[in-house]
Amino acid sequence: MKYGFATTAIHVGQEPEERTGAVTVPLYQTSTYAQEEVGRHKGFEYSRTDNPTRRSWETNIAALENGARGLAFASGSAALDTLLRLFSQGDHIVAAEDMYGGTFRLFETVFRRFGLDFTYVDMRNPENVAAAIKPNTRMVFSESPTNPMMNLTDLAAVAEIAHAHKTLFVVDNTFMTPCLQRPLDLGADIVMHSATKYLGGHSDLVSGLLVTKTEELGAKLAVLQNSIGAVPGPFDCWLCLRSTKTLAVRMQRHNENARAIAAHLESHAAVQKIYYPGLESHPQHDLARRQMNGFGGMISIDLGSSEKAHAFARSTELFLLAESLGGVESLINYPASMTHGSIPPENRQRLGITDGLIRLSVGIEEKEDLIADLDKALAAG
Ligand code: P1T
């Protein structure tokens, strides 16, 4: 990165427009581009393949993740779908056992039918990854921190294991954003995002990304991106560009609010367990300090029973009960039946996704108001 993070976010890929000097990247809401003669054009032919607003966003996110190439998709799930088409029937993937329920569903209900094989491991211990790798393993896939249990993968250690076996290492960086964690710098080959979350940041769009460390991988994925066509429209890319300009200040505030709330909830009598890597009591707190530049805005708490969790979820006023995360507004999620409903019940129990578990996405409101809202709802349970 030539500049610091916030400067890169505001400037890279976003030079003033040549014709008018417009400071903001224009919204090129067009499907196609006039050509002067057959084979002679200005670098754009068709918007599934490339679009100037999308290209600005892809350039910007590649710089932020310190990668060679960024590729934008219609959702995080579409980004994953395209990623998995790098592989062929008979290939094997090692994935984190604890991750977003929709990722597990995509792997199991779609790609297993097409002949991909998956092994799920507890990635808190890198040795579990080494033990699961087979001769046909082509990818190690991690989420760190995981959704919703906030478990960490030692990214540098797992990258080393993956590369020793000539296997790609891919990290879903949705919870952290490149502001707080840069997996490519720690050895990952590809970073994946649901841009719907912190990158979009305002709960007003659905989008996804892949960022590759090398041009070669970027070129392979660009062929898939164009062939499959799960691309975002120019307006969503324009909104993402608008949003990353404030990513550094938003993440700072998410960090600050979540740390205050986690510290408060940790000593609250109604909270049986709390999962937040910023707390010294988190078993991987030291690793969090080492590989992250902040602990993020996501906290999970266990209230002990489904009744208590439901009473809490219907009693908050500022924290809205909704799927998703990472917006400026605070949200509550009940993983067991919402985001992780597609994980088999026995797996959920084993992972700690109990019927008493609540996931909080801490927004950037005033922390005193958020704490008062949580206290009132905890009293109601
Ligand atoms: O929703 P979509 O943009 O398709 O992204 C899927 C996805 C991928 N990875 C992670 C870590 C995610 O959290 C998500 C989406 N998650 C939610 C909707 C949620 O509430 O957890």
mmCIF file of C-alpha atoms and ligand atoms in Angstrom:
data_model
loop_
_atom_site.group_PDB
_atom_site.id
_atom_site.type_symbol
_atom_site.label_atom_id
_atom_site.label_comp_id
_atom_site.label_asym_id
_atom_site.label_seq_id
_atom_site.Cartn_x
_atom_site.Cartn_y
_atom_site.Cartn_z
ATOM 1 C CA MET A 1 0.000 0.000 0.000
ATOM 2 C CA LYS A 2 1.519 3.302 -1.117
ATOM 3 C CA TYR A 3 -0.553 5.387 1.322
ATOM 4 C CA GLY A 4 -1.995 4.717 4.760
ATOM 5 C CA PHE A 5 -5.318 2.863 4.984
ATOM 6 C CA ALA A 6 -7.774 5.778 5.149
ATOM 7 C CA THR A 7 -5.977 7.665 2.356
ATOM 8 C CA THR A 8 -6.032 4.566 0.148
ATOM 9 C CA ALA A 9 -9.741 4.095 0.894
ATOM 10 C CA ILE A 10 -10.554 7.640 -0.206
ATOM 11 C CA HIS A 11 -8.268 7.983 -3.227
ATOM 12 C CA VAL A 12 -7.148 4.742 -4.893
ATOM 13 C CA GLY A 13 -9.192 3.840 -7.980
ATOM 14 C CA GLN A 14 -10.985 7.169 -7.659
ATOM 15 C CA GLU A 15 -9.025 9.779 -9.582
ATOM 16 C CA PRO A 16 -11.143 12.789 -10.667
ATOM 17 C CA GLU A 17 -13.120 12.006 -13.819
ATOM 18 C CA GLU A 18 -11.309 13.259 -16.940
ATOM 19 C CA ARG A 19 -14.121 15.022 -18.826
ATOM 20 C CA THR A 20 -15.627 17.113 -15.985
ATOM 21 C CA GLY A 21 -13.235 16.760 -13.065
ATOM 22 C CA ALA A 22 -16.003 15.144 -10.970
ATOM 23 C CA VAL A 23 -14.423 14.207 -7.639
ATOM 24 C CA THR A 24 -16.748 11.266 -7.083
ATOM 25 C CA VAL A 25 -16.512 8.299 -9.465
ATOM 26 C CA PRO A 26 -19.501 8.631 -11.817
ATOM 27 C CA LEU A 27 -22.239 6.018 -11.803
ATOM 28 C CA TYR A 28 -21.854 4.372 -15.224
ATOM 29 C CA GLN A 29 -25.340 2.908 -15.320
ATOM 30 C CA THR A 30 -24.879 1.297 -18.707
ATOM 31 C CA SER A 31 -24.960 -2.259 -20.015
ATOM 32 C CA THR A 32 -22.842 -1.625 -23.112
ATOM 33 C CA TYR A 33 -20.361 0.718 -24.839
ATOM 34 C CA ALA A 34 -20.320 2.090 -28.405
ATOM 35 C CA GLN A 35 -17.411 0.790 -30.465
ATOM 36 C CA GLU A 36 -15.726 2.868 -33.204
ATOM 37 C CA GLU A 37 -15.306 -0.125 -35.458
ATOM 38 C CA VAL A 38 -15.217 -3.865 -34.968
ATOM 39 C CA GLY A 39 -12.506 -4.594 -32.435
ATOM 40 C CA ARG A 40 -11.829 -0.902 -31.616
ATOM 41 C CA HIS A 41 -13.239 0.410 -28.341
ATOM 42 C CA LYS A 42 -12.254 2.356 -25.238
ATOM 43 C CA GLY A 43 -11.526 -0.709 -23.075
ATOM 44 C CA PHE A 44 -15.096 -1.582 -22.140
ATOM 45 C CA GLU A 45 -17.354 -3.857 -24.189
ATOM 46 C CA TYR A 46 -20.163 -5.150 -21.987
ATOM 47 C CA SER A 47 -20.964 -4.560 -18.308
ATOM 48 C CA ARG A 48 -21.036 -8.217 -17.245
ATOM 49 C CA THR A 49 -17.369 -8.310 -18.264
ATOM 50 C CA ASP A 50 -16.362 -4.889 -16.973
ATOM 51 C CA ASN A 51 -17.891 -1.547 -16.006
ATOM 52 C CA PRO A 52 -15.968 1.631 -15.056
ATOM 53 C CA THR A 53 -17.735 2.093 -11.698
ATOM 54 C CA ARG A 54 -17.195 -1.564 -10.838
ATOM 55 C CA ARG A 55 -13.567 -1.376 -11.947
ATOM 56 C CA SER A 56 -12.980 1.585 -9.595
ATOM 57 C CA TRP A 57 -14.438 -0.403 -6.708
ATOM 58 C CA GLU A 58 -12.417 -3.507 -7.602
ATOM 59 C CA THR A 59 -9.217 -1.412 -7.827
ATOM 60 C CA ASN A 60 -9.985 0.223 -4.501
ATOM 61 C CA ILE A 61 -10.631 -3.001 -2.580
ATOM 62 C CA ALA A 62 -7.578 -4.702 -4.114
ATOM 63 C CA ALA A 63 -5.430 -1.848 -2.777
ATOM 64 C CA LEU A 64 -7.084 -2.022 0.661
ATOM 65 C CA GLU A 65 -6.480 -5.778 0.959
ATOM 66 C CA ASN A 66 -2.980 -5.386 -0.492
ATOM 67 C CA GLY A 67 -3.870 -7.758 -3.329
ATOM 68 C CA ALA A 68 -3.223 -7.854 -7.053
ATOM 69 C CA ARG A 69 -6.834 -8.026 -8.212
ATOM 70 C CA GLY A 70 -10.303 -7.358 -6.814
ATOM 71 C CA LEU A 71 -13.457 -8.932 -8.266
ATOM 72 C CA ALA A 72 -16.950 -7.835 -7.301
ATOM 73 C CA PHE A 73 -20.018 -10.083 -7.112
ATOM 74 C CA ALA A 74 -23.758 -9.771 -6.586
ATOM 75 C CA SER A 75 -23.473 -11.103 -2.999
ATOM 76 C CA GLY A 76 -20.975 -12.762 -0.688
ATOM 77 C CA SER A 77 -22.602 -16.074 -1.590
ATOM 78 C CA ALA A 78 -22.147 -15.360 -5.319
ATOM 79 C CA ALA A 79 -18.453 -14.653 -4.656
ATOM 80 C CA LEU A 80 -18.156 -18.036 -2.908
ATOM 81 C CA ASP A 81 -20.046 -19.795 -5.664
ATOM 82 C CA THR A 82 -17.627 -18.417 -8.266
ATOM 83 C CA LEU A 83 -14.632 -19.270 -6.075
ATOM 84 C CA LEU A 84 -15.719 -22.913 -5.774
ATOM 85 C CA ARG A 85 -15.838 -23.236 -9.559
ATOM 86 C CA LEU A 86 -12.045 -23.047 -9.569
ATOM 87 C CA PHE A 87 -12.271 -26.702 -8.524
ATOM 88 C CA SER A 88 -13.353 -29.897 -10.257
ATOM 89 C CA GLN A 89 -15.188 -33.086 -9.444
ATOM 90 C CA GLY A 90 -13.148 -35.153 -6.978
ATOM 91 C CA ASP A 91 -11.376 -32.194 -5.377
ATOM 92 C CA HIS A 92 -11.358 -31.878 -1.596
ATOM 93 C CA ILE A 93 -11.687 -28.773 0.577
ATOM 94 C CA VAL A 94 -10.855 -28.342 4.268
ATOM 95 C CA ALA A 95 -13.138 -25.748 5.873
ATOM 96 C CA ALA A 96 -13.749 -24.309 9.327
ATOM 97 C CA GLU A 97 -16.480 -26.260 11.133
ATOM 98 C CA ASP A 98 -17.823 -23.028 12.577
ATOM 99 C CA MET A 99 -18.736 -20.474 9.908
ATOM 100 C CA TYR A 100 -21.681 -18.618 8.398
ATOM 101 C CA GLY A 101 -24.576 -21.095 7.971
ATOM 102 C CA GLY A 102 -25.137 -20.094 4.343
ATOM 103 C CA THR A 103 -21.545 -20.979 3.441
ATOM 104 C CA PHE A 104 -21.999 -24.457 4.926
ATOM 105 C CA ARG A 105 -25.317 -24.785 3.044
ATOM 106 C CA LEU A 106 -23.686 -23.798 -0.269
ATOM 107 C CA PHE A 107 -20.884 -26.325 0.250
ATOM 108 C CA GLU A 108 -23.143 -29.168 1.361
ATOM 109 C CA THR A 109 -26.362 -28.778 -0.610
ATOM 110 C CA VAL A 110 -24.934 -27.463 -3.875
ATOM 111 C CA PHE A 111 -21.279 -28.321 -4.394
ATOM 112 C CA ARG A 112 -21.258 -31.759 -2.806
ATOM 113 C CA ARG A 113 -23.767 -32.766 -5.528
ATOM 114 C CA PHE A 114 -21.223 -31.711 -8.139
ATOM 115 C CA GLY A 115 -18.544 -33.962 -6.664
ATOM 116 C CA LEU A 116 -16.595 -31.664 -4.333
ATOM 117 C CA ASP A 117 -15.716 -33.197 -0.973
ATOM 118 C CA PHE A 118 -15.507 -31.193 2.263
ATOM 119 C CA THR A 119 -13.967 -31.885 5.674
ATOM 120 C CA TYR A 120 -14.815 -29.503 8.523
ATOM 121 C CA VAL A 121 -12.296 -28.938 11.309
ATOM 122 C CA ASP A 122 -11.865 -26.826 14.410
ATOM 123 C CA MET A 123 -9.407 -24.282 12.997
ATOM 124 C CA ARG A 124 -8.447 -22.915 16.403
ATOM 125 C CA ASN A 125 -5.792 -25.598 16.233
ATOM 126 C CA PRO A 126 -3.754 -25.445 12.978
ATOM 127 C CA GLU A 127 -2.753 -29.086 13.443
ATOM 128 C CA ASN A 128 -6.350 -30.084 12.725
ATOM 129 C CA VAL A 129 -5.926 -28.548 9.263
ATOM 130 C CA ALA A 130 -2.706 -30.486 8.643
ATOM 131 C CA ALA A 131 -4.398 -33.732 9.744
ATOM 132 C CA ALA A 132 -7.379 -33.206 7.397
ATOM 133 C CA ILE A 133 -5.394 -32.493 4.232
ATOM 134 C CA LYS A 134 -5.519 -35.312 1.647
ATOM 135 C CA PRO A 135 -3.675 -35.744 -1.653
ATOM 136 C CA ASN A 136 -6.702 -34.244 -3.483
ATOM 137 C CA THR A 137 -7.117 -31.210 -1.179
ATOM 138 C CA ARG A 138 -7.193 -28.028 -3.254
ATOM 139 C CA MET A 139 -8.321 -25.376 -0.763
ATOM 140 C CA VAL A 140 -8.274 -24.572 2.941
ATOM 141 C CA PHE A 141 -11.139 -22.203 3.733
ATOM 142 C CA SER A 142 -11.301 -20.220 6.958
ATOM 143 C CA GLU A 143 -13.423 -17.528 8.526
ATOM 144 C CA SER A 144 -11.674 -15.543 11.270
ATOM 145 C CA PRO A 145 -13.267 -14.608 13.584
ATOM 146 C CA THR A 146 -15.982 -17.166 12.894
ATOM 147 C CA ASN A 147 -19.664 -16.339 12.667
ATOM 148 C CA PRO A 148 -21.083 -16.489 15.360
ATOM 149 C CA MET A 149 -18.676 -18.125 17.872
ATOM 150 C CA MET A 150 -15.821 -15.634 17.368
ATOM 151 C CA ASN A 151 -13.163 -18.346 17.078
ATOM 152 C CA LEU A 152 -9.892 -17.344 15.439
ATOM 153 C CA THR A 153 -7.636 -19.085 12.959
ATOM 154 C CA ASP A 154 -3.911 -18.432 13.221
ATOM 155 C CA LEU A 155 -3.779 -17.236 9.614
ATOM 156 C CA ALA A 156 0.021 -17.282 9.211
ATOM 157 C CA ALA A 157 0.280 -20.814 10.654
ATOM 158 C CA VAL A 158 -2.520 -22.218 8.490
ATOM 159 C CA ALA A 159 -1.152 -20.464 5.379
ATOM 160 C CA GLU A 160 2.124 -22.242 5.943
ATOM 161 C CA ILE A 161 0.431 -25.630 6.304
ATOM 162 C CA ALA A 162 -1.718 -25.068 3.201
ATOM 163 C CA HIS A 163 1.266 -24.037 1.098
ATOM 164 C CA ALA A 164 3.401 -26.942 2.304
ATOM 165 C CA HIS A 165 0.678 -29.115 0.709
ATOM 166 C CA LYS A 166 0.387 -26.918 -2.431
ATOM 167 C CA THR A 167 -3.158 -25.997 -1.461
ATOM 168 C CA LEU A 168 -4.849 -22.596 -1.756
ATOM 169 C CA PHE A 169 -5.649 -20.762 1.461
ATOM 170 C CA VAL A 170 -8.775 -18.595 1.343
ATOM 171 C CA VAL A 171 -10.059 -16.408 4.176
ATOM 172 C CA ASP A 172 -13.525 -14.923 4.627
ATOM 173 C CA ASN A 173 -12.579 -11.497 6.052
ATOM 174 C CA THR A 174 -16.158 -10.210 6.396
ATOM 175 C CA PHE A 175 -16.113 -9.665 10.180
ATOM 176 C CA MET A 176 -12.819 -7.755 10.164
ATOM 177 C CA THR A 177 -12.542 -5.870 6.846
ATOM 178 C CA PRO A 178 -9.040 -4.979 5.600
ATOM 179 C CA CYS A 179 -9.055 -2.145 8.118
ATOM 180 C CA LEU A 180 -8.642 -4.620 10.991
ATOM 181 C CA GLN A 181 -7.063 -7.669 9.345
ATOM 182 C CA ARG A 182 -5.182 -8.287 6.090
ATOM 183 C CA PRO A 183 -5.051 -12.044 5.439
ATOM 184 C CA LEU A 184 -3.054 -11.682 2.195
ATOM 185 C CA ASP A 185 -0.210 -10.111 4.201
ATOM 186 C CA LEU A 186 -0.324 -13.146 6.507
ATOM 187 C CA GLY A 187 -0.024 -15.628 3.646
ATOM 188 C CA ALA A 188 -3.555 -16.173 2.299
ATOM 189 C CA ASP A 189 -4.016 -16.492 -1.473
ATOM 190 C CA ILE A 190 -7.559 -15.111 -1.709
ATOM 191 C CA VAL A 191 -9.722 -12.993 0.569
ATOM 192 C CA MET A 192 -13.483 -13.223 0.333
ATOM 193 C CA HIS A 193 -16.081 -10.730 1.619
ATOM 194 C CA SER A 194 -19.738 -10.310 2.065
ATOM 195 C CA ALA A 195 -19.604 -6.582 1.186
ATOM 196 C CA THR A 196 -23.200 -6.490 2.405
ATOM 197 C CA LYS A 197 -21.718 -6.055 5.894
ATOM 198 C CA TYR A 198 -19.048 -3.563 7.062
ATOM 199 C CA LEU A 199 -17.781 -2.645 3.595
ATOM 200 C CA GLY A 200 -21.266 -1.536 2.482
ATOM 201 C CA GLY A 201 -21.753 -0.492 6.071
ATOM 202 C CA HIS A 202 -25.267 0.995 5.916
ATOM 203 C CA SER A 203 -27.544 -2.067 5.533
ATOM 204 C CA ASP A 204 -28.645 -0.813 2.130
ATOM 205 C CA LEU A 205 -27.033 -3.237 -0.336
ATOM 206 C CA VAL A 206 -26.116 -6.884 -0.950
ATOM 207 C CA SER A 207 -22.727 -7.491 -2.539
ATOM 208 C CA GLY A 208 -19.588 -9.646 -2.428
ATOM 209 C CA LEU A 209 -15.893 -9.698 -3.278
ATOM 210 C CA LEU A 210 -12.853 -11.804 -3.949
ATOM 211 C CA VAL A 211 -9.355 -10.307 -3.772
ATOM 212 C CA THR A 212 -6.374 -12.318 -4.991
ATOM 213 C CA LYS A 213 -2.758 -12.092 -4.027
ATOM 214 C CA THR A 214 -1.519 -12.778 -7.559
ATOM 215 C CA GLU A 215 -2.495 -11.531 -11.015
ATOM 216 C CA GLU A 216 -2.580 -15.145 -12.177
ATOM 217 C CA LEU A 217 -5.306 -16.171 -9.720
ATOM 218 C CA GLY A 218 -7.128 -12.909 -10.446
ATOM 219 C CA ALA A 219 -7.136 -13.661 -14.167
ATOM 220 C CA LYS A 220 -8.538 -17.178 -13.574
ATOM 221 C CA LEU A 221 -11.326 -15.804 -11.403
ATOM 222 C CA ALA A 222 -12.052 -13.003 -13.884
ATOM 223 C CA VAL A 223 -12.780 -15.644 -16.543
ATOM 224 C CA LEU A 224 -15.219 -17.314 -14.107
ATOM 225 C CA GLN A 225 -16.733 -13.958 -13.072
ATOM 226 C CA ASN A 226 -17.458 -13.163 -16.717
ATOM 227 C CA SER A 227 -18.624 -16.679 -17.627
ATOM 228 C CA ILE A 228 -20.987 -17.042 -14.662
ATOM 229 C CA GLY A 229 -22.115 -13.418 -14.539
ATOM 230 C CA ALA A 230 -23.018 -13.111 -10.835
ATOM 231 C CA VAL A 231 -21.871 -9.472 -10.894
ATOM 232 C CA PRO A 232 -23.198 -6.474 -8.965
ATOM 233 C CA GLY A 233 -24.866 -3.583 -10.761
ATOM 234 C CA PRO A 234 -22.930 -0.310 -11.062
ATOM 235 C CA PHE A 235 -25.042 1.399 -8.389
ATOM 236 C CA ASP A 236 -24.093 -1.136 -5.709
ATOM 237 C CA CYS A 237 -20.421 -0.664 -6.642
ATOM 238 C CA TRP A 238 -20.887 3.098 -6.418
ATOM 239 C CA LEU A 239 -22.454 2.720 -2.958
ATOM 240 C CA CYS A 240 -19.512 0.519 -1.862
ATOM 241 C CA LEU A 241 -17.021 3.163 -3.049
ATOM 242 C CA ARG A 242 -18.951 5.781 -1.100
ATOM 243 C CA SER A 243 -18.888 3.514 1.957
ATOM 244 C CA THR A 244 -15.214 2.554 2.094
ATOM 245 C CA LYS A 245 -14.323 6.251 2.293
ATOM 246 C CA THR A 246 -15.580 6.133 5.876
ATOM 247 C CA LEU A 247 -14.540 2.557 6.668
ATOM 248 C CA ALA A 248 -11.593 3.520 8.886
ATOM 249 C CA VAL A 249 -13.624 5.868 11.080
ATOM 250 C CA ARG A 250 -16.591 3.506 11.213
ATOM 251 C CA MET A 251 -14.439 0.536 12.248
ATOM 252 C CA GLN A 252 -12.748 2.611 14.929
ATOM 253 C CA ARG A 253 -16.140 3.414 16.389
ATOM 254 C CA HIS A 254 -17.455 -0.179 16.035
ATOM 255 C CA ASN A 255 -14.336 -1.289 17.953
ATOM 256 C CA GLU A 256 -14.766 1.293 20.657
ATOM 257 C CA ASN A 257 -18.477 0.620 21.185
ATOM 258 C CA ALA A 258 -18.103 -3.169 21.125
ATOM 259 C CA ARG A 259 -15.234 -3.115 23.623
ATOM 260 C CA ALA A 260 -17.289 -1.022 26.038
ATOM 261 C CA ILE A 261 -20.344 -3.251 25.609
ATOM 262 C CA ALA A 262 -18.350 -6.494 25.942
ATOM 263 C CA ALA A 263 -16.724 -5.238 29.145
ATOM 264 C CA HIS A 264 -20.163 -4.314 30.491
ATOM 265 C CA LEU A 265 -21.832 -7.607 29.529
ATOM 266 C CA GLU A 266 -18.979 -9.745 30.827
ATOM 267 C CA SER A 267 -19.860 -8.856 34.395
ATOM 268 C CA HIS A 268 -23.657 -8.867 33.911
ATOM 269 C CA ALA A 269 -25.386 -11.571 35.962
ATOM 270 C CA ALA A 270 -27.787 -12.497 33.130
ATOM 271 C CA VAL A 271 -24.962 -13.262 30.681
ATOM 272 C CA GLN A 272 -23.739 -16.844 31.122
ATOM 273 C CA LYS A 273 -21.062 -16.751 28.433
ATOM 274 C CA ILE A 274 -19.591 -14.061 26.252
ATOM 275 C CA TYR A 275 -17.556 -14.465 23.076
ATOM 276 C CA TYR A 276 -15.502 -11.418 22.059
ATOM 277 C CA PRO A 277 -11.810 -11.574 21.061
ATOM 278 C CA GLY A 278 -11.154 -8.170 22.631
ATOM 279 C CA LEU A 279 -11.741 -9.544 26.139
ATOM 280 C CA GLU A 280 -8.698 -10.843 27.974
ATOM 281 C CA SER A 281 -10.823 -13.825 28.968
ATOM 282 C CA HIS A 282 -11.191 -14.860 25.301
ATOM 283 C CA PRO A 283 -8.966 -17.954 24.912
ATOM 284 C CA GLN A 284 -7.390 -16.526 21.742
ATOM 285 C CA HIS A 285 -6.993 -12.938 22.914
ATOM 286 C CA ASP A 286 -3.212 -12.996 22.354
ATOM 287 C CA LEU A 287 -3.634 -14.207 18.782
ATOM 288 C CA ALA A 288 -6.264 -11.492 18.243
ATOM 289 C CA ARG A 289 -3.764 -8.870 19.392
ATOM 290 C CA ARG A 290 -1.143 -10.304 17.083
ATOM 291 C CA GLN A 291 -3.037 -10.665 13.824
ATOM 292 C CA MET A 292 -5.815 -8.043 14.084
ATOM 293 C CA ASN A 293 -5.660 -4.243 14.333
ATOM 294 C CA GLY A 294 -8.838 -4.099 16.412
ATOM 295 C CA PHE A 295 -11.407 -6.561 17.692
ATOM 296 C CA GLY A 296 -14.402 -5.549 15.583
ATOM 297 C CA GLY A 297 -18.048 -4.954 16.345
ATOM 298 C CA MET A 298 -19.382 -8.502 16.735
ATOM 299 C CA ILE A 299 -20.173 -10.038 20.145
ATOM 300 C CA SER A 300 -22.020 -13.257 20.968
ATOM 301 C CA ILE A 301 -23.581 -13.939 24.357
ATOM 302 C CA ASP A 302 -25.288 -16.972 25.835
ATOM 303 C CA LEU A 303 -28.283 -16.229 28.037
ATOM 304 C CA GLY A 304 -28.790 -19.871 29.013
ATOM 305 C CA SER A 305 -32.153 -20.702 27.458
ATOM 306 C CA SER A 306 -34.306 -20.171 24.420
ATOM 307 C CA GLU A 307 -36.948 -18.374 26.556
ATOM 308 C CA LYS A 308 -34.438 -15.855 27.884
ATOM 309 C CA ALA A 309 -32.914 -15.296 24.452
ATOM 310 C CA HIS A 310 -36.332 -14.745 22.852
ATOM 311 C CA ALA A 311 -37.459 -12.381 25.632
ATOM 312 C CA PHE A 312 -34.233 -10.397 25.222
ATOM 313 C CA ALA A 313 -34.510 -10.286 21.426
ATOM 314 C CA ARG A 314 -38.016 -8.819 21.549
ATOM 315 C CA SER A 315 -37.216 -6.289 24.277
ATOM 316 C CA THR A 316 -34.497 -4.125 22.756
ATOM 317 C CA GLU A 317 -35.446 -0.891 21.021
ATOM 318 C CA LEU A 318 -32.224 0.316 19.408
ATOM 319 C CA PHE A 319 -30.807 -3.117 18.614
ATOM 320 C CA LEU A 320 -33.104 -4.309 15.824
ATOM 321 C CA LEU A 321 -33.823 -8.015 15.479
ATOM 322 C CA ALA A 322 -32.630 -8.754 11.950
ATOM 323 C CA GLU A 323 -30.361 -10.958 9.846
ATOM 324 C CA SER A 324 -27.097 -9.358 8.722
ATOM 325 C CA LEU A 325 -24.467 -7.279 10.492
ATOM 326 C CA GLY A 326 -21.891 -4.580 10.013
ATOM 327 C CA GLY A 327 -24.187 -1.620 9.453
ATOM 328 C CA VAL A 328 -24.085 1.693 11.301
ATOM 329 C CA GLU A 329 -27.181 0.580 13.215
ATOM 330 C CA SER A 330 -26.987 -2.091 15.918
ATOM 331 C CA LEU A 331 -28.628 -5.450 15.196
ATOM 332 C CA ILE A 332 -29.505 -8.596 17.155
ATOM 333 C CA ASN A 333 -29.542 -12.031 15.601
ATOM 334 C CA TYR A 334 -30.682 -15.382 16.986
ATOM 335 C CA PRO A 335 -28.277 -17.770 15.196
ATOM 336 C CA ALA A 336 -30.029 -21.063 16.074
ATOM 337 C CA SER A 337 -33.009 -20.314 13.827
ATOM 338 C CA MET A 338 -31.861 -17.325 11.772
ATOM 339 C CA THR A 339 -28.340 -17.229 10.273
ATOM 340 C CA HIS A 340 -27.356 -20.773 11.296
ATOM 341 C CA GLY A 341 -30.692 -22.570 10.858
ATOM 342 C CA SER A 342 -29.157 -24.678 8.075
ATOM 343 C CA ILE A 343 -26.499 -26.165 10.394
ATOM 344 C CA PRO A 344 -27.662 -29.587 11.718
ATOM 345 C CA PRO A 345 -28.827 -29.274 15.387
ATOM 346 C CA GLU A 346 -26.171 -31.696 16.692
ATOM 347 C CA ASN A 347 -23.402 -29.613 15.027
ATOM 348 C CA ARG A 348 -24.902 -26.422 16.476
ATOM 349 C CA GLN A 349 -24.824 -27.869 19.998
ATOM 350 C CA ARG A 350 -21.235 -29.033 19.609
ATOM 351 C CA LEU A 351 -20.109 -25.642 18.306
ATOM 352 C CA GLY A 352 -21.842 -23.689 21.069
ATOM 353 C CA ILE A 353 -24.660 -22.302 18.886
ATOM 354 C CA THR A 354 -27.148 -23.077 21.637
ATOM 355 C CA ASP A 355 -30.786 -22.035 21.922
ATOM 356 C CA GLY A 356 -29.652 -19.358 24.378
ATOM 357 C CA LEU A 357 -27.137 -17.760 22.012
ATOM 358 C CA ILE A 358 -27.599 -14.184 20.808
ATOM 359 C CA ARG A 359 -25.306 -12.415 18.338
ATOM 360 C CA LEU A 360 -24.929 -8.653 18.570
ATOM 361 C CA SER A 361 -23.731 -6.456 15.735
ATOM 362 C CA VAL A 362 -22.712 -3.316 17.580
ATOM 363 C CA GLY A 363 -23.336 -0.187 15.523
ATOM 364 C CA ILE A 364 -21.881 3.283 15.775
ATOM 365 C CA GLU A 365 -24.594 4.919 17.896
ATOM 366 C CA GLU A 366 -23.703 6.420 21.317
ATOM 367 C CA LYS A 367 -22.410 3.564 23.464
ATOM 368 C CA GLU A 368 -24.275 4.805 26.557
ATOM 369 C CA ASP A 369 -27.593 4.492 24.687
ATOM 370 C CA LEU A 370 -26.697 0.996 23.476
ATOM 371 C CA ILE A 371 -25.715 -0.192 26.961
ATOM 372 C CA ALA A 372 -28.939 1.218 28.441
ATOM 373 C CA ASP A 373 -30.938 -0.566 25.725
ATOM 374 C CA LEU A 374 -29.217 -3.909 26.444
ATOM 375 C CA ASP A 375 -29.607 -3.524 30.211
ATOM 376 C CA LYS A 376 -33.322 -2.875 29.875
ATOM 377 C CA ALA A 377 -33.781 -5.923 27.633
ATOM 378 C CA LEU A 378 -31.706 -8.145 29.952
ATOM 379 C CA ALA A 379 -33.907 -7.087 32.843
ATOM 380 C CA ALA A 380 -36.982 -8.039 30.785
ATOM 381 C CA GLY A 381 -35.653 -11.602 30.296
HETATM 382 O O1 P1T B 1 -25.282 -12.494 2.503
HETATM 383 P P1 P1T B 1 -24.182 -12.533 1.490
HETATM 384 O O2 P1T B 1 -23.733 -11.178 1.035
HETATM 385 O O3 P1T B 1 -24.451 -13.485 0.363
HETATM 386 O O4 P1T B 1 -22.874 -13.116 2.265
HETATM 387 C C1 P1T B 1 -22.822 -14.379 2.845
HETATM 388 C C2 P1T B 1 -21.895 -14.368 4.022
HETATM 389 C C3 P1T B 1 -20.595 -14.836 3.868
HETATM 390 N N1 P1T B 1 -19.711 -14.814 4.888
HETATM 391 C C4 P1T B 1 -20.042 -14.347 6.094
HETATM 392 C C5 P1T B 1 -19.022 -14.349 7.209
HETATM 393 C C6 P1T B 1 -21.325 -13.845 6.325
HETATM 394 O O5 P1T B 1 -21.616 -13.363 7.545
HETATM 395 C C7 P1T B 1 -22.290 -13.867 5.273
HETATM 396 C C8 P1T B 1 -23.679 -13.412 5.468
HETATM 397 N N2 P1T B 1 -24.061 -13.368 6.814
HETATM 398 C C9 P1T B 1 -25.282 -12.981 7.291
HETATM 399 C C10 P1T B 1 -26.323 -12.646 6.524
HETATM 400 C C11 P1T B 1 -25.403 -12.974 8.758
HETATM 401 O O6 P1T B 1 -26.333 -12.356 9.324
HETATM 402 O O7 P1T B 1 -24.537 -13.563 9.411
#
